[in-house]
XYZ file of N, CA, C and O in Angstrom:
400
model
N 0.850 -1.175 0.000
C 0.000 0.000 0.000
C 0.899 1.242 0.000
O 1.722 1.423 0.875
N 0.727 2.095 -0.992
C 1.532 3.296 -1.121
C 0.835 4.462 -0.426
O -0.335 4.720 -0.661
N 1.577 5.147 0.420
C 1.048 6.330 1.116
C 1.402 7.558 0.298
O 2.469 7.638 -0.275
N 0.490 8.522 0.256
C 0.750 9.753 -0.469
C 1.214 10.823 0.510
O 0.772 10.877 1.651
N 2.096 11.680 0.050
C 2.608 12.762 0.871
C 1.615 13.924 0.899
O 0.894 14.153 -0.070
N 1.595 14.631 2.005
C 0.798 15.847 2.119
C 1.671 16.989 1.632
O 2.676 17.317 2.253
N 1.307 17.593 0.496
C 2.108 18.706 -0.015
C 1.499 20.030 0.440
O 0.450 20.065 1.088
N 2.166 21.123 0.093
C 1.742 22.441 0.572
C 0.334 22.794 0.105
O -0.477 23.284 0.902
N 0.004 22.530 -1.151
C -1.336 22.881 -1.639
C -2.417 22.040 -0.951
O -3.510 22.543 -0.664
N -2.114 20.766 -0.646
C -3.066 19.924 0.092
C -3.285 20.479 1.503
O -4.410 20.510 2.006
N -2.202 20.897 2.131
C -2.290 21.467 3.474
C -3.160 22.720 3.466
O -4.049 22.883 4.314
N -2.951 23.586 2.494
C -3.738 24.816 2.372
C -5.212 24.482 2.191
O -6.081 25.067 2.850
N -5.496 23.511 1.323
C -6.894 23.100 1.098
C -7.533 22.567 2.371
O -8.667 22.905 2.696
N -6.815 21.721 3.102
C -7.371 21.143 4.337
C -7.653 22.215 5.380
O -8.676 22.182 6.057
N -6.720 23.165 5.527
C -6.923 24.246 6.493
C -8.128 25.088 6.079
O -8.965 25.448 6.910
N -8.232 25.404 4.789
C -9.350 26.207 4.293
C -10.688 25.481 4.496
O -11.687 26.111 4.868
N -10.716 24.166 4.275
C -11.951 23.394 4.472
C -12.368 23.362 5.942
O -13.562 23.399 6.254
N -11.404 23.275 6.839
C -11.720 23.235 8.271
C -12.044 24.622 8.833
O -12.523 24.731 9.948
N -11.736 25.650 8.064
C -11.988 27.030 8.494
C -12.695 27.784 7.376
O -12.098 28.645 6.726
N -13.990 27.484 7.139
C -14.702 28.082 6.001
C -14.803 29.607 6.080
O -15.044 30.251 5.062
N -14.593 30.182 7.251
C -14.639 31.639 7.386
C -13.364 32.306 6.845
O -13.325 33.528 6.704
N -12.345 31.499 6.520
C -11.107 32.031 5.946
C -11.049 31.714 4.453
O -11.227 30.564 4.057
N -10.786 32.723 3.650
C -10.656 32.514 2.207
C -9.359 31.756 1.926
O -8.353 31.951 2.607
N -9.392 30.887 0.921
C -8.217 30.069 0.602
C -6.971 30.913 0.299
O -5.886 30.552 0.748
N -7.084 32.041 -0.423
C -5.878 32.856 -0.652
C -5.258 33.381 0.655
O -4.044 33.499 0.770
N -6.121 33.654 1.649
C -5.626 34.103 2.949
C -4.872 32.984 3.658
O -3.803 33.202 4.233
N -5.420 31.777 3.601
C -4.757 30.618 4.190
C -3.423 30.370 3.477
O -2.402 30.111 4.117
N -3.424 30.470 2.161
C -2.202 30.266 1.376
C -1.118 31.265 1.791
O 0.038 30.897 1.980
N -1.494 32.522 1.967
C -0.535 33.549 2.383
C -0.003 33.265 3.787
O 1.184 33.420 4.059
N -0.884 32.816 4.689
C -0.467 32.504 6.057
C 0.543 31.348 6.073
O 1.548 31.404 6.779
N 0.281 30.311 5.294
C 1.201 29.171 5.218
C 2.535 29.616 4.628
O 3.605 29.252 5.127
N 2.493 30.435 3.590
C 3.714 30.943 2.970
C 4.541 31.760 3.967
O 5.751 31.584 4.076
N 3.877 32.640 4.710
C 4.566 33.459 5.703
C 5.209 32.575 6.770
O 6.355 32.794 7.177
N 4.479 31.554 7.229
C 5.013 30.665 8.261
C 6.260 29.933 7.760
O 7.283 29.875 8.457
N 6.202 29.406 6.555
C 7.346 28.689 5.997
C 8.528 29.631 5.800
O 9.666 29.298 6.134
N 8.259 30.830 5.290
C 9.331 31.814 5.102
C 9.991 32.179 6.428
O 11.218 32.314 6.502
N 9.190 32.334 7.474
C 9.742 32.658 8.795
C 10.595 31.515 9.342
O 11.634 31.743 9.958
N 10.161 30.288 9.093
C 10.932 29.129 9.545
C 12.275 29.079 8.819
O 13.325 28.834 9.435
N 12.257 29.326 7.511
C 13.498 29.327 6.722
C 14.426 30.425 7.210
O 15.631 30.199 7.410
N 13.882 31.622 7.443
C 14.701 32.739 7.917
C 15.310 32.442 9.292
O 16.484 32.708 9.534
N 14.514 31.863 10.178
C 14.996 31.532 11.519
C 16.135 30.527 11.457
O 17.175 30.713 12.098
N 15.971 29.461 10.689
C 17.037 28.467 10.558
C 18.258 29.055 9.856
O 19.396 28.725 10.212
N 18.042 29.940 8.886
C 19.157 30.572 8.181
C 20.004 31.421 9.124
O 21.201 31.597 8.904
N 19.375 31.944 10.185
C 20.099 32.726 11.185
C 20.685 31.837 12.281
O 21.128 32.330 13.313
N 20.653 30.524 12.057
C 21.169 29.523 13.002
C 20.427 29.544 14.335
O 20.972 29.217 15.379
N 19.147 29.949 14.285
C 18.302 29.907 15.469
C 17.466 28.639 15.440
O 17.297 28.015 14.390
N 16.937 28.264 16.581
C 16.162 27.047 16.735
C 14.678 27.391 16.691
O 14.264 28.448 17.136
N 13.860 26.475 16.189
C 12.404 26.636 16.164
C 11.825 25.548 17.061
O 12.164 24.373 16.912
N 10.972 25.945 17.988
C 10.332 24.956 18.852
C 8.826 25.187 18.833
O 8.353 26.278 19.128
N 8.090 24.145 18.446
C 6.634 24.198 18.428
C 6.155 23.147 19.431
O 6.237 21.941 19.166
N 5.716 23.608 20.594
C 5.317 22.698 21.681
C 4.275 21.696 21.201
O 3.320 22.047 20.514
N 4.478 20.434 21.541
C 3.548 19.377 21.151
C 3.803 18.831 19.758
O 3.263 17.802 19.393
N 4.616 19.527 18.975
C 4.919 19.074 17.614
C 6.375 18.647 17.509
O 6.671 17.511 17.185
N 7.284 19.588 17.761
C 8.697 19.250 17.686
C 9.560 20.486 17.527
O 9.083 21.615 17.625
N 10.830 20.252 17.268
C 11.759 21.369 17.108
C 12.636 21.157 15.878
O 12.900 20.030 15.467
N 13.046 22.280 15.305
C 13.924 22.286 14.147
C 15.209 22.999 14.555
O 15.157 24.034 15.228
N 16.333 22.460 14.143
C 17.617 23.093 14.403
C 18.567 22.698 13.284
O 18.264 21.809 12.478
N 19.690 23.376 13.230
C 20.703 23.026 12.233
C 21.746 22.125 12.859
O 22.171 22.349 13.992
N 22.141 21.114 12.148
C 23.296 20.296 12.519
C 24.424 20.694 11.578
O 24.242 20.713 10.358
N 25.558 21.045 12.162
C 26.697 21.501 11.368
C 27.622 20.319 11.098
O 28.012 19.606 12.020
N 27.951 20.121 9.853
C 28.842 19.029 9.466
C 30.176 19.607 9.021
O 30.225 20.532 8.215
N 31.236 19.048 9.555
C 32.592 19.500 9.244
C 32.975 19.063 7.830
O 32.431 18.092 7.308
N 33.947 19.766 7.235
C 34.436 19.304 5.933
C 35.086 17.926 6.091
O 35.608 17.599 7.160
N 35.035 17.137 5.055
C 35.594 15.782 5.142
C 36.019 15.312 3.765
O 35.700 15.925 2.755
N 36.713 14.207 3.757
C 37.093 13.569 2.504
C 36.109 12.431 2.264
O 35.960 11.544 3.098
N 35.400 12.503 1.134
C 34.457 11.457 0.773
C 35.004 10.638 -0.383
O 36.139 10.836 -0.826
N 34.219 9.726 -0.863
C 34.623 8.878 -1.993
C 33.563 8.929 -3.074
O 32.375 8.879 -2.792
N 34.018 9.035 -4.322
C 33.115 8.919 -5.454
C 32.743 7.439 -5.533
O 33.615 6.586 -5.722
N 31.446 7.098 -5.389
C 31.069 5.682 -5.370
C 31.354 4.949 -6.676
O 31.558 3.738 -6.684
N 31.403 5.681 -7.761
C 31.622 5.050 -9.060
C 33.100 4.733 -9.287
O 33.445 3.637 -9.740
N 33.971 5.707 -8.942
C 35.406 5.532 -9.236
C 36.232 5.193 -8.004
O 37.351 4.708 -8.128
N 35.703 5.482 -6.807
C 36.471 5.250 -5.590
C 37.454 6.364 -5.300
O 38.163 6.332 -4.301
N 37.506 7.371 -6.154
C 38.442 8.479 -6.002
C 38.038 9.362 -4.820
O 36.852 9.625 -4.599
N 39.031 9.850 -4.055
C 38.779 10.741 -2.925
C 38.247 12.080 -3.442
O 38.742 12.618 -4.424
N 37.235 12.602 -2.752
C 36.623 13.874 -3.119
C 36.482 14.712 -1.850
O 36.029 14.205 -0.815
N 36.872 15.992 -1.932
C 36.727 16.883 -0.784
C 35.272 17.330 -0.673
O 34.707 17.858 -1.629
N 34.649 17.104 0.488
C 33.265 17.509 0.728
C 33.306 18.709 1.674
O 33.880 18.625 2.761
N 32.702 19.823 1.257
C 32.728 21.057 2.042
C 31.870 20.940 3.306
O 30.971 20.095 3.394
N 32.159 21.815 4.274
C 31.338 21.897 5.478
C 29.940 22.349 5.074
O 29.766 23.061 4.085
N 28.935 21.903 5.827
C 27.568 22.326 5.524
C 26.705 22.252 6.769
O 27.058 21.587 7.753
N 25.594 22.939 6.696
C 24.601 22.900 7.762
C 23.372 22.193 7.218
O 22.916 22.494 6.122
N 22.837 21.266 8.007
C 21.713 20.449 7.560
C 20.549 20.625 8.545
O 20.737 20.456 9.751
N 19.347 20.984 8.059
C 18.195 21.092 8.956
C 17.868 19.730 9.577
O 17.948 18.694 8.919
N 17.526 19.760 10.865
C 17.205 18.533 11.590
C 15.904 18.761 12.352
O 15.710 19.800 12.969
N 14.996 17.779 12.295
C 13.722 17.847 13.011
C 13.713 16.804 14.111
O 14.056 15.646 13.889
N 13.342 17.231 15.309
C 13.188 16.304 16.425
C 11.732 16.379 16.882
O 11.279 17.426 17.345
N 10.973 15.298 16.711
C 9.559 15.336 17.089
C 9.382 15.484 18.593
O 10.181 14.961 19.380
N 8.311 16.171 18.984
C 7.971 16.318 20.390
C 7.289 15.057 20.908
O 6.847 14.198 20.144
N 7.175 14.969 22.232
C 6.604 13.774 22.853
C 5.158 13.535 22.403
O 4.791 12.406 22.089
N 4.357 14.583 22.339
C 2.949 14.421 21.935
C 2.851 13.865 20.515
O 2.032 12.977 20.248
N 3.681 14.362 19.605
C 3.675 13.857 18.235
C 4.128 12.395 18.190
O 3.477 11.564 17.553
N 5.214 12.069 18.877
C 5.697 10.677 18.906
C 4.635 9.732 19.449
O 4.373 8.674 18.898
N 4.007 10.143 20.570
C 2.987 9.286 21.192
C 1.797 9.082 20.258
O 1.299 7.968 20.108
N 1.326 10.139 19.625
C 0.185 10.044 18.712
C 0.493 9.153 17.524
O -0.310 8.293 17.144
N 1.667 9.341 16.924
C 2.065 8.529 15.765
C 2.189 7.066 16.165
O 1.767 6.171 15.427
N 2.747 6.807 17.328
C 2.907 5.419 17.776
C 1.559 4.771 18.077
O 1.378 3.573 17.842
N 0.586 5.523 18.600
C -0.747 4.978 18.856
C -1.441 4.624 17.546
O -2.070 3.579 17.434
N -1.337 5.500 16.565
C -1.989 5.276 15.268
C -1.312 4.133 14.515
O -1.976 3.322 13.894
N 0.011 4.064 14.594
C 0.774 3.071 13.843
C 0.649 1.651 14.386
O 1.003 0.702 13.707
N 0.148 1.507 15.591
C 0.066 0.151 16.177
C -1.326 -0.396 16.165
O -2.309 0.084 16.015
């Protein structure tokens, strides 16, 4: 059984359906603003915490020597920051109840 992902437009539609007093373009703008704020916050190396849902932070990876899987040749991999999500207890508990 293949599960489908919830994309941004699906999320906007669901929020608009559950809140008929809000016009869909307004919901779309609100979702866009929220995502933009999250990106800006992480870009400033700040942490995002949403109680009951989880937290987002950056994990910093040092530069390293990697390998090209095709040739085996050593390749220099630059340092980078990678977004990381840690689910909150309420989210973990809910997902585990539904999944079992």
